[in-house]
Coordinates of C-alpha atoms and ligand atoms in Angstrom, one line a residue:
M21 CA -24.4 -51.7 -4.8
K22 CA -21.6 -53.2 -2.7
L23 CA -22.3 -53.5 1.0
L24 CA -19.7 -54.3 3.7
H25 CA -21.2 -55.3 7.1
V26 CA -19.0 -55.1 10.2
V27 CA -20.0 -57.1 13.3
G28 CA -18.1 -58.2 16.3
A29 CA -20.1 -59.0 19.4
R30 CA -23.2 -61.2 20.1
P31 CA -25.8 -58.4 20.1
N32 CA -24.7 -57.4 16.5
F33 CA -25.6 -60.7 14.9
P34 CA -29.4 -60.5 15.1
K35 CA -29.2 -57.0 13.7
L36 CA -27.1 -58.1 10.8
A37 CA -29.2 -61.1 9.7
P38 CA -32.3 -59.3 8.4
V39 CA -30.3 -56.6 6.6
Y40 CA -28.1 -59.2 5.0
R41 CA -31.2 -61.2 3.9
A42 CA -32.8 -58.1 2.4
G43 CA -29.5 -57.1 0.7
R44 CA -29.3 -60.6 -0.9
A45 CA -33.0 -60.5 -2.0
A46 CA -32.2 -57.2 -3.7
G47 CA -29.2 -58.7 -5.5
H48 CA -26.5 -56.6 -3.9
D49 CA -22.9 -57.6 -3.5
Q50 CA -22.2 -58.2 0.2
V51 CA -19.2 -58.8 2.4
I52 CA -19.4 -59.7 6.1
V53 CA -16.4 -58.7 8.4
H54 CA -16.4 -60.3 11.9
T55 CA -13.9 -58.4 14.1
G56 CA -13.7 -61.4 16.5
Q57 CA -14.6 -59.3 19.6
H58 CA -16.7 -62.3 20.6
Y59 CA -15.2 -65.6 19.6
D60 CA -16.6 -68.5 21.7
E61 CA -18.8 -70.9 19.9
S62 CA -21.7 -70.1 22.2
M63 CA -21.2 -66.3 21.8
S64 CA -20.7 -66.2 18.0
A65 CA -20.7 -69.2 15.7
S66 CA -24.0 -70.7 17.0
F67 CA -25.7 -67.3 16.3
F68 CA -24.4 -67.3 12.7
R69 CA -25.9 -70.8 12.2
E70 CA -29.3 -70.1 13.8
L71 CA -29.7 -66.7 12.2
E72 CA -28.8 -68.3 8.8
I73 CA -26.1 -65.8 8.1
P74 CA -23.2 -67.1 6.0
A75 CA -19.8 -67.5 7.7
P76 CA -17.9 -64.2 7.7
D77 CA -15.8 -63.4 4.6
V78 CA -13.2 -61.9 6.8
N79 CA -12.4 -62.5 10.5
L80 CA -10.0 -60.1 12.2
D81 CA -9.7 -62.3 15.3
V82 CA -9.0 -59.4 17.6
G83 CA -10.2 -61.2 20.8
S84 CA -10.5 -59.7 24.3
H85 CA -8.3 -56.9 25.4
S86 CA -8.6 -53.5 27.2
H87 CA -10.9 -51.1 25.3
A88 CA -8.0 -49.1 23.8
V89 CA -6.1 -52.2 22.6
Q90 CA -9.3 -53.9 21.3
T91 CA -10.5 -50.7 19.5
A92 CA -7.0 -50.1 18.0
R93 CA -6.6 -53.7 16.7
I94 CA -10.0 -53.5 15.0
M95 CA -9.0 -50.2 13.4
E96 CA -5.7 -51.6 12.2
G97 CA -7.4 -54.7 10.9
M98 CA -10.2 -52.8 9.1
E99 CA -8.1 -50.5 7.0
P100 CA -6.7 -53.0 4.5
V101 CA -10.0 -54.8 4.3
L102 CA -11.8 -51.6 3.4
L103 CA -9.2 -50.6 0.9
E104 CA -9.4 -54.1 -0.7
H105 CA -13.2 -54.3 -1.0
A106 CA -13.9 -50.6 -1.6
P107 CA -17.6 -50.9 -0.8
D108 CA -20.3 -48.3 -1.6
W109 CA -21.5 -48.6 2.0
V110 CA -20.0 -49.8 5.3
L111 CA -22.8 -50.8 7.7
V112 CA -22.1 -50.8 11.4
Y113 CA -24.5 -52.0 14.1
G114 CA -25.4 -51.1 17.6
D115 CA -22.9 -49.7 20.1
V116 CA -20.0 -52.1 20.6
N117 CA -16.3 -51.3 20.2
S118 CA -16.4 -52.8 16.7
T119 CA -19.1 -50.3 15.7
V120 CA -17.1 -47.1 16.5
A121 CA -13.7 -48.6 15.3
A122 CA -15.0 -49.6 11.9
A123 CA -16.9 -46.3 11.4
L124 CA -13.9 -44.2 12.2
V125 CA -11.6 -46.1 9.8
A126 CA -14.2 -46.0 7.0
V127 CA -15.1 -42.3 7.2
K128 CA -11.4 -41.4 7.1
L129 CA -11.0 -43.4 3.9
G130 CA -13.9 -41.5 2.4
I131 CA -16.2 -44.5 2.4
R132 CA -19.9 -43.9 3.2
V133 CA -21.0 -45.4 6.5
A134 CA -24.5 -46.2 7.7
H135 CA -25.2 -46.8 11.4
V136 CA -28.0 -49.3 12.1
E137 CA -29.5 -48.4 15.5
A138 CA -28.5 -44.8 15.6
G139 CA -29.7 -42.2 18.1
L140 CA -29.9 -44.4 21.3
R141 CA -28.7 -42.5 24.4
S142 CA -28.6 -43.5 28.0
H143 CA -27.0 -40.2 28.9
D144 CA -24.7 -42.2 31.1
R145 CA -21.1 -41.6 30.0
A146 CA -19.8 -44.2 32.4
M147 CA -21.1 -46.8 29.9
P148 CA -18.5 -47.6 27.2
E149 CA -21.4 -48.2 24.8
E150 CA -22.7 -44.6 25.3
I151 CA -19.3 -43.3 24.2
N152 CA -19.4 -45.6 21.2
R153 CA -22.9 -44.4 20.3
I154 CA -22.1 -40.7 20.5
I155 CA -18.9 -40.9 18.5
T156 CA -20.4 -43.2 15.8
D157 CA -23.4 -40.9 15.3
R158 CA -21.2 -37.8 15.0
I159 CA -19.2 -39.2 12.1
V160 CA -21.4 -41.5 9.9
D161 CA -23.2 -40.4 6.8
L162 CA -26.5 -42.1 7.3
L163 CA -28.2 -42.7 10.7
L164 CA -30.8 -45.4 10.6
T165 CA -33.1 -45.3 13.7
H166 CA -35.3 -47.9 15.4
S167 CA -37.7 -45.5 17.1
R168 CA -39.1 -42.0 16.5
E169 CA -37.6 -41.0 19.9
A170 CA -34.1 -41.7 18.4
D171 CA -34.9 -39.3 15.5
V172 CA -35.8 -36.6 18.0
T173 CA -32.5 -37.2 19.9
L174 CA -30.4 -36.9 16.8
L175 CA -32.2 -33.8 15.6
G176 CA -31.7 -32.3 19.1
E177 CA -27.9 -33.0 18.7
G178 CA -27.9 -31.1 15.4
V179 CA -27.7 -34.0 13.0
P180 CA -29.2 -32.8 9.6
A181 CA -32.7 -34.3 9.1
E182 CA -31.7 -35.6 5.6
R183 CA -29.1 -37.9 7.2
I184 CA -31.7 -39.6 9.5
V185 CA -34.0 -42.3 8.3
F186 CA -36.4 -44.1 10.6
V187 CA -36.3 -47.8 9.5
G188 CA -37.7 -49.5 12.6
N189 CA -36.2 -52.3 14.7
V190 CA -34.1 -55.0 12.9
M191 CA -33.9 -57.0 16.1
I192 CA -37.6 -57.6 15.9
D193 CA -37.2 -58.9 12.3
S194 CA -34.8 -61.5 13.6
L195 CA -37.1 -62.3 16.6
L196 CA -40.2 -62.9 14.4
H197 CA -38.2 -64.9 11.9
A198 CA -36.6 -67.1 14.6
L199 CA -39.7 -67.7 16.7
E200 CA -41.0 -70.0 14.0
H201 CA -38.0 -72.3 14.7
A202 CA -37.8 -71.6 18.5
P203 CA -38.6 -74.7 20.7
V204 CA -41.2 -72.8 22.7
S205 CA -43.2 -75.8 23.9
A206 CA -40.0 -77.8 24.7
V207 CA -38.7 -75.5 27.4
E208 CA -39.9 -75.1 30.9
Q209 CA -42.7 -72.6 31.0
G210 CA -43.2 -69.7 33.4
T211 CA -39.5 -69.3 34.5
V212 CA -37.8 -66.1 35.4
V213 CA -35.0 -65.6 32.9
V214 CA -32.0 -63.6 34.1
T215 CA -29.1 -62.1 32.2
L216 CA -26.5 -59.7 33.6
H217 CA -23.2 -58.6 32.1
R218 CA -22.9 -54.8 32.4
P219 CA -19.8 -53.6 34.2
S220 CA -22.0 -51.4 36.3
N221 CA -23.6 -54.5 37.7
V222 CA -21.1 -57.2 37.7
D223 CA -17.8 -55.3 38.3
D224 CA -19.2 -53.6 41.5
S225 CA -19.0 -56.1 44.4
D226 CA -21.8 -54.5 46.5
R227 CA -24.1 -54.3 43.5
L228 CA -23.4 -57.9 42.6
A229 CA -24.1 -59.0 46.2
Q230 CA -27.4 -57.1 46.2
L231 CA -28.4 -58.8 42.9
A232 CA -27.5 -62.2 44.3
T233 CA -29.6 -61.6 47.4
A234 CA -32.6 -60.7 45.2
L235 CA -32.1 -63.6 42.8
R236 CA -31.8 -66.1 45.7
E237 CA -35.1 -65.0 47.1
I238 CA -36.8 -65.1 43.7
A239 CA -35.5 -68.7 43.1
E240 CA -37.1 -69.8 46.4
E241 CA -40.5 -69.4 44.6
R242 CA -39.9 -70.0 40.9
T243 CA -37.4 -71.6 38.5
V244 CA -34.8 -69.0 37.7
I245 CA -32.7 -69.6 34.6
F246 CA -29.5 -67.6 34.3
P247 CA -27.4 -68.1 31.2
V248 CA -24.1 -66.6 32.3
H249 CA -22.1 -64.3 30.1
P250 CA -18.3 -65.0 30.2
R251 CA -17.5 -61.7 32.0
T252 CA -20.1 -62.4 34.6
R253 CA -18.9 -66.0 35.1
Q254 CA -15.4 -64.6 35.9
R255 CA -16.8 -62.1 38.4
L256 CA -19.1 -64.6 40.1
A257 CA -16.1 -66.9 40.6
A258 CA -13.8 -64.2 41.8
E259 CA -16.3 -62.9 44.4
G260 CA -17.5 -66.4 45.4
V261 CA -21.1 -65.3 45.0
D262 CA -23.8 -67.7 46.3
L263 CA -26.8 -67.8 44.0
G264 CA -28.8 -70.4 46.0
R265 CA -31.3 -72.3 43.8
V266 CA -30.7 -70.1 40.7
R267 CA -30.0 -72.4 37.7
L268 CA -26.7 -71.3 36.1
L269 CA -26.3 -72.1 32.5
E270 CA -23.7 -71.5 29.7
P271 CA -24.7 -68.8 27.2
I272 CA -27.8 -70.2 25.4
P273 CA -28.2 -70.3 21.6
Y274 CA -30.5 -67.7 20.0
R275 CA -33.6 -69.8 19.3
E276 CA -33.6 -71.6 22.7
M277 CA -33.1 -68.2 24.4
L278 CA -36.1 -66.8 22.6
A279 CA -38.1 -69.9 23.6
Y280 CA -37.3 -69.3 27.3
V281 CA -38.1 -65.6 27.0
A282 CA -41.4 -66.1 25.0
S283 CA -42.7 -68.5 27.7
A284 CA -41.2 -66.7 30.7
H285 CA -43.1 -65.3 33.7
A286 CA -40.7 -62.4 33.7
V287 CA -37.2 -61.4 32.7
V288 CA -34.5 -59.7 34.8
T289 CA -31.8 -58.2 32.8
D290 CA -29.3 -55.4 32.0
S291 CA -29.2 -56.3 28.3
G292 CA -30.4 -53.9 25.6
G293 CA -31.7 -56.5 23.3
L294 CA -33.8 -58.2 25.9
Q295 CA -35.5 -55.0 26.8
E296 CA -36.7 -54.9 23.2
E297 CA -37.5 -58.6 22.8
T298 CA -39.7 -58.7 25.9
T299 CA -41.6 -55.6 24.7
A300 CA -42.3 -57.3 21.4
L301 CA -43.4 -60.5 23.1
G302 CA -45.4 -58.8 25.9
V303 CA -43.3 -60.4 28.6
P304 CA -42.7 -58.3 31.8
C305 CA -39.1 -57.1 31.9
F306 CA -37.2 -55.7 35.0
T307 CA -34.1 -53.9 34.0
A308 CA -31.5 -53.7 36.7
R309 CA -30.1 -50.3 35.7
D310 CA -30.6 -46.6 36.6
N311 CA -31.2 -45.6 33.0
T312 CA -32.0 -47.0 29.6
E313 CA -31.1 -45.9 26.0
R314 CA -34.4 -47.5 25.0
P315 CA -37.2 -45.5 26.8
V316 CA -39.7 -46.6 24.2
T317 CA -39.7 -50.1 25.9
I318 CA -41.0 -48.4 29.1
T319 CA -43.5 -45.9 27.6
E320 CA -44.9 -48.3 25.0
G321 CA -43.7 -51.7 26.2
T322 CA -43.3 -54.0 29.2
N323 CA -40.0 -52.7 30.6
Q324 CA -39.4 -51.2 34.0
L325 CA -36.2 -49.9 35.5
V326 CA -35.4 -51.2 38.9
L327 CA -33.5 -48.6 40.9
D328 CA -33.8 -50.3 44.3
L329 CA -32.8 -53.9 43.9
S330 CA -34.4 -54.9 47.2
T331 CA -37.8 -54.4 45.5
L332 CA -37.0 -56.9 42.7
P333 CA -38.5 -60.1 44.4
A334 CA -41.8 -58.3 45.0
L335 CA -41.9 -56.8 41.5
V336 CA -41.2 -60.2 39.9
R337 CA -43.8 -61.9 42.1
A338 CA -46.5 -59.4 41.0
A339 CA -45.5 -59.4 37.3
A340 CA -48.3 -59.9 34.8
R341 CA -48.5 -59.8 31.1
P342 CA -50.4 -57.0 29.4
A343 CA -53.8 -58.0 28.0
T344 CA -52.7 -57.0 24.5
V345 CA -49.2 -56.8 23.1
R346 CA -48.4 -53.4 21.6
R347 CA -45.3 -53.1 19.5
P348 CA -43.8 -49.7 18.8
E349 CA -44.0 -48.3 15.2
G350 CA -41.6 -50.1 12.8
W351 CA -41.1 -53.2 15.1
D352 CA -42.9 -55.2 12.5
G353 CA -40.4 -57.6 10.9
Q354 CA -39.8 -55.4 7.9
A355 CA -37.0 -53.2 9.1
G356 CA -34.2 -55.0 7.1
G357 CA -35.9 -54.2 3.8
R358 CA -36.2 -50.5 4.9
V359 CA -32.5 -50.4 5.7
I360 CA -31.6 -51.6 2.1
A361 CA -34.2 -49.2 0.6
A362 CA -32.6 -46.3 2.6
L363 CA -29.1 -47.2 1.4
E364 CA -30.3 -47.4 -2.2
H365 CA -32.1 -44.1 -2.0
A366 CA -29.2 -42.3 -0.2
L367 CA -26.7 -43.5 -2.8
V368 CA -28.8 -41.9 -5.6
E369 CA -29.2 -38.7 -3.6
L370 CA -25.5 -38.5 -2.8
A371 CA -24.6 -39.2 -6.5
I372 CA -26.7 -36.3 -7.6
A373 CA -25.4 -33.9 -4.9
Ligands
UD1_16 C1 -19.6 -56.4 24.9 C2 -20.1 -55.0 24.4 C3 -21.4 -54.7 25.0 C4 -22.4 -55.9 24.7 C5 -21.8 -57.2 25.2 C6 -22.7 -58.3 24.8 C7 -18.4 -53.2 24.0 C8 -17.8 -52.0 24.6 N1 -19.2 -53.9 24.9 O1 -19.3 -56.3 26.3 O2 -22.0 -53.5 24.5 O3 -23.6 -55.7 25.4 O4 -20.5 -57.3 24.5 O5 -22.2 -59.5 25.1 O6 -18.2 -53.5 22.9 N2 -15.3 -63.4 26.6 C9 -15.2 -64.7 26.4 N3 -15.7 -65.2 25.2 C10 -16.1 -64.4 24.2 C11 -16.1 -63.0 24.4 C12 -15.7 -62.5 25.6 O7 -14.8 -65.5 27.2 O8 -16.5 -65.0 23.1 C13 -14.8 -62.8 27.8 C14 -13.6 -62.0 27.6 O9 -12.4 -62.7 27.9 C15 -13.8 -60.9 28.6 C16 -15.3 -60.8 28.9 O10 -15.8 -62.0 28.3 O11 -13.1 -61.2 29.8 C17 -15.9 -59.5 28.3 O12 -16.1 -59.6 26.9 P1 -16.2 -58.3 25.9 O13 -16.8 -58.7 24.7 O14 -14.9 -57.7 25.8 O15 -17.1 -57.3 26.6 P2 -18.5 -57.4 27.1 O16 -18.5 -57.1 28.5 O17 -19.1 -58.7 26.7

């Protein structure tokens, strides 16, 4: 079986790694295409190294542009690559522009597409990722889900049951694998780890000011570590935001980030991945959003949405880890193998049909 994986942005890389490893173990022919949506060393190459993924076979080098231009350039770049490699499956991951662009090109060429992390919905169409999720899930052949609630969502949208396979959470495969190498005892313990990059938080001046007020207050009491995403760095500079004693850092490599998160007092974030990682690690997580496409992290995990940002300092102060860590079904480190098994199985089924 020939598999062609398409990734582009930082959150895609920990999803690719366990699937790639399982594909290699099963002896499949694999090609990695990096669209170049993220291109800085700290946003991309360091992740490939630490996740032990080989360098991409193809890099489209699309870079940063408006959504339309970025999506169009990925589509243009993907077409000849797919024609040349003619894979049995194209795998797309998550909800970034690379996901929807590659899926659209592949289905129109008649190449089977599988979506890893299908069925997530925030029901907030102002998020570019939500549009990417909806479109991708409408057009792909195989929808691989990370939670039972995603299955329910897809069935509710009319996706035929035979196209949906619950495989569990590949992000947690990467987390469990990398924790063995994470410098947990070397980092400062009990910090508050902050990441913010969503347009809804950082592009809105009032919202950014409210977040800054809350973070300044938290940093009066505890060490606050804030690895700053490039888009957030630009916005903080443009607005001249004062973050007081908050420790601002460049984006942190994967293993070091896991070390900080695993030993944190709490996490304040708007990231999707961190909502899941904190649940798997039993670390309190406060999500500065009005909604989440990952409600299982609230119902079964340690995540909490913070609708009123003025409550954030008190919430963080009172945060406590659960007595026992419960991980949702399929968040067990074996999801990559189940993805490969699902592809092998579906290929046989489709060949018969
Ligand atoms: C993208 C994804 C989002 C994901 C996030 C994780 C989409 C629609 N959005 O959003 O789902 O959660 O990545 O990081 O696909 N930049 C750099 N260096 C880089 C990459 C970007 O400096 O390596 C700068 C760009 O110049 C741009 C800004 O960061 O100004 C935004 O980057 P971009 O990747 O386009 O969008 P994100 O907001 O990061």
